[in-house]
Short mmCIF file of C-alpha atoms in Angstrom, two decimals:
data_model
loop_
_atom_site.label_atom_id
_atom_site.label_comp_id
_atom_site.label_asym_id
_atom_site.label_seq_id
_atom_site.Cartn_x
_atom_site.Cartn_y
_atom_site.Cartn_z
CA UNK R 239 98.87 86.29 20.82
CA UNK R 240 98.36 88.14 24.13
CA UNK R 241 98.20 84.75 25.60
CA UNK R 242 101.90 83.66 24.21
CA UNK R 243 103.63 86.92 25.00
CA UNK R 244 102.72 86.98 28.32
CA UNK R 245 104.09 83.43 28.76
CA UNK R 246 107.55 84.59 27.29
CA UNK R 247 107.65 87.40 29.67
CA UNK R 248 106.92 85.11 32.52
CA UNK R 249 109.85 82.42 31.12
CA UNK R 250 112.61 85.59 30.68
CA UNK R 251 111.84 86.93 34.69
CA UNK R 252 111.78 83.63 35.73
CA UNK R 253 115.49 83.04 33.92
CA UNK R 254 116.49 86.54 34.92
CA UNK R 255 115.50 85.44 38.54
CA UNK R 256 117.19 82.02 38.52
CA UNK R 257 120.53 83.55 37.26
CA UNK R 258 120.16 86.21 40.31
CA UNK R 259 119.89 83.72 42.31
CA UNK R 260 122.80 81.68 41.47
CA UNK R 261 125.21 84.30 41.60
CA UNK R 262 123.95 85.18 45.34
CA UNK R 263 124.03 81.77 46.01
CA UNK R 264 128.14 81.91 44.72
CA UNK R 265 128.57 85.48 46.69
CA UNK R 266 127.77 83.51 50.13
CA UNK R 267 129.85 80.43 49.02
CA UNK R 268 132.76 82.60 48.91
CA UNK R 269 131.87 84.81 51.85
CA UNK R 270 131.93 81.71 53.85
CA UNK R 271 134.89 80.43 52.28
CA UNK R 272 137.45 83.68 52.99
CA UNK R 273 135.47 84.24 56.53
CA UNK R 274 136.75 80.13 57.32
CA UNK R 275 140.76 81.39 56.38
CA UNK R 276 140.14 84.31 58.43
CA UNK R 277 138.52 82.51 61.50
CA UNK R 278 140.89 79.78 61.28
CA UNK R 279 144.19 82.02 61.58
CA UNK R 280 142.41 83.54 64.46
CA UNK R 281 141.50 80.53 65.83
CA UNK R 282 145.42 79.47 66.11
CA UNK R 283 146.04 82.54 67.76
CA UNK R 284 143.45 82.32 70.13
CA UNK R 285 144.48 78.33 71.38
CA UNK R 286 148.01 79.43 71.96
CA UNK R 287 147.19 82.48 73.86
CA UNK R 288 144.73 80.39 75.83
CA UNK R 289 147.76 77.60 75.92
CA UNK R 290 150.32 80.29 77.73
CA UNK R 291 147.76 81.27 79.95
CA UNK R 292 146.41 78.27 81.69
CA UNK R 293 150.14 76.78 81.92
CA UNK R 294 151.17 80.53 83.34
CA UNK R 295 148.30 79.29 86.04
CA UNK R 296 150.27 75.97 86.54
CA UNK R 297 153.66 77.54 87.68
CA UNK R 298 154.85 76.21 90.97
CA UNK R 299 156.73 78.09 93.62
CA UNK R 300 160.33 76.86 92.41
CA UNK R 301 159.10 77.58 88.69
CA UNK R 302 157.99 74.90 85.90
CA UNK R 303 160.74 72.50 86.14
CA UNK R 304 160.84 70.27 82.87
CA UNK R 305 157.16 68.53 83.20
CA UNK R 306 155.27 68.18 80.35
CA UNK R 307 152.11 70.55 80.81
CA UNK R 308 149.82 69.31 78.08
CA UNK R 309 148.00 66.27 80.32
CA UNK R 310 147.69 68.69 82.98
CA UNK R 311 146.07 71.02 81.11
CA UNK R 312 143.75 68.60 79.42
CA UNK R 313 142.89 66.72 82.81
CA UNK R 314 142.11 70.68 84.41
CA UNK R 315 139.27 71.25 81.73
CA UNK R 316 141.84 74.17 80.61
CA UNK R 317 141.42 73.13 76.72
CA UNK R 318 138.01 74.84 75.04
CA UNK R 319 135.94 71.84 73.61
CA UNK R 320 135.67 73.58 70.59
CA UNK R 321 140.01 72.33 69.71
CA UNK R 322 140.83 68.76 69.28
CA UNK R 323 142.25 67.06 72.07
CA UNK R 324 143.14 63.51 71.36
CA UNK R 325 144.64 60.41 73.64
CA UNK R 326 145.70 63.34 76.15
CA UNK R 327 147.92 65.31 73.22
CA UNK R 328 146.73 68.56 71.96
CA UNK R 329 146.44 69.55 67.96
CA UNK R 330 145.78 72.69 66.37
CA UNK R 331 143.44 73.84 63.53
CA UNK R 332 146.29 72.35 60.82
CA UNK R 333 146.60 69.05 63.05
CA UNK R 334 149.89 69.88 64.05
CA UNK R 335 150.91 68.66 67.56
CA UNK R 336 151.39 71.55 70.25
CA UNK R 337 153.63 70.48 73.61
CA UNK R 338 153.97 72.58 76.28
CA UNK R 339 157.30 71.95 78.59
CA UNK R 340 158.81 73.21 81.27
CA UNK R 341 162.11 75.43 81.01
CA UNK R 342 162.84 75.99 84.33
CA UNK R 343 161.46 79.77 85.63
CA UNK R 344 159.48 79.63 82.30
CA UNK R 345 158.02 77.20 79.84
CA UNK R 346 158.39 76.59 76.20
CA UNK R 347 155.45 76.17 73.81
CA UNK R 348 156.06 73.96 70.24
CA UNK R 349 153.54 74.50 67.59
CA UNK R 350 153.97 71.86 64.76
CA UNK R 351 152.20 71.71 61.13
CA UNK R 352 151.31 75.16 60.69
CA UNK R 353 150.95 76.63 56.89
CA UNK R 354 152.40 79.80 55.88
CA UNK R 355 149.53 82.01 56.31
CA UNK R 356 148.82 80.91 59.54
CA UNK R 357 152.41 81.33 60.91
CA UNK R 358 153.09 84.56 59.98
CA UNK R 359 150.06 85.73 62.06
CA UNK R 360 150.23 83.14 64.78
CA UNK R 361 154.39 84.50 65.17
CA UNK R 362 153.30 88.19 65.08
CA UNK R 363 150.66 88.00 67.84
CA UNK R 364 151.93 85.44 69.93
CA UNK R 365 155.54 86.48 69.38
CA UNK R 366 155.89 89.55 71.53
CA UNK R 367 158.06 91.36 73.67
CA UNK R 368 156.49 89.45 76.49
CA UNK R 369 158.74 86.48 74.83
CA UNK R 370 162.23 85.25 75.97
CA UNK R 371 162.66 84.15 72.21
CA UNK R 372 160.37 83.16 69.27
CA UNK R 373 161.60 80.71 66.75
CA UNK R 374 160.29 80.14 63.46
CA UNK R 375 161.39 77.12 61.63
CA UNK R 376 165.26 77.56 62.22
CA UNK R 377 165.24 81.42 62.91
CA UNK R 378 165.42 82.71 66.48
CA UNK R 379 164.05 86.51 67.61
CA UNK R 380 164.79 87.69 70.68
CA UNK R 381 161.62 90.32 71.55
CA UNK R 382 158.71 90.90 69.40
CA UNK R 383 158.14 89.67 65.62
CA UNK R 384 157.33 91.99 63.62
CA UNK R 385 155.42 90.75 59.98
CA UNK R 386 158.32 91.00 58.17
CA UNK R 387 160.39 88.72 60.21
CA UNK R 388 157.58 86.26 60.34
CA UNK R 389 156.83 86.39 56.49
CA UNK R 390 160.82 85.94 56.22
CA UNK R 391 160.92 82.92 58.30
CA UNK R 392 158.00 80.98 57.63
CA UNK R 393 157.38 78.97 54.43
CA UNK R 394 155.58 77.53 52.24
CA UNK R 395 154.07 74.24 53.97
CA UNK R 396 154.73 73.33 56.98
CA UNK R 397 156.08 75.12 59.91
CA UNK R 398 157.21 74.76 63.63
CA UNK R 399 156.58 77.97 65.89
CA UNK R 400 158.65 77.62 69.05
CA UNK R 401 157.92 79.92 71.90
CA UNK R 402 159.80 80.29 74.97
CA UNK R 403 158.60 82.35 77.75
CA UNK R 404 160.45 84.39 80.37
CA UNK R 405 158.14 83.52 83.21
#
């Protein structure tokens, strides 16, 4: 009888430590799943700010004209490897197309295909005072977006973040 109990014992701790082990396994699946939303919102935000800044490095003496910055930029090197850069066009985290065009003293940055949760942050920290204008969708702010603007203007699906700079 000793024999049999202690193989019961062994079967229950080894259940017990299975089901343990399942639920930490499902504790890191969704760790890594809200950390991915997180990183990729960031990620958005850090591609345009690196965006503004190499084509700020681009002006000319008379301004940026009307060119189209993007194969500059991707020809310079200025694009981290880590975004995808296709046939010379640049796409964010969404696959949205971002273009980058002159507007004469400053340039204006088009962010396509974003979803909701990723616009209201990318508008918010890209959109700031810094900014001749921000448009989301079809709504235009002059100066910095606040969150409620942003979660006003953007919807659910897709949506276009325009960004025109003063300089």
């Amino acid at each position: 009888m000793k024999f049999m109990k202690k193989g019961i014992s062994n079967i229950t701790d080894s259940i017990s430590a299975l089901g343990i082990t399942v639920l930490l396994i499902g504790a890191v699946l969704a760790a890594v799943t809200i950390a991915y939303y997180l990183l990729n919102s960031t990620s958005q935000v850090t591609l345009l700010t690196s965006v503004i800044s190499e084509t700020r490095n681009l002006r000319n003496s008379d301004g940026y004209g009307t060119a189209d910055y993007v194969p500059a930029l991707v020809a310079g090197g200025s694009i981290a490897r880590n975004y995808n850069v296709t046939n010379g066009k640049i796409y964010n985290k969404s696959g949205g197309l971002i273009t980058i065009t002159g507007n004469g003293l400053g340039f204006i940055v088009v962010d396509n295909g974003e979803p909701q949760r990723d616009c209201v942050k990318v508008a918010k920290s890209i959109g700031t005072a810094d900014m001749a204008s921000t448009q989301i969708n079809s709504t235009t702010i002059t100066g910095e977006v606040t969150a409620a603007d942003a979660a006003t203007a953007c919807v659910d699906g897709n949506n276009t973040l325009t960004f025109t700079t003063k300089s």
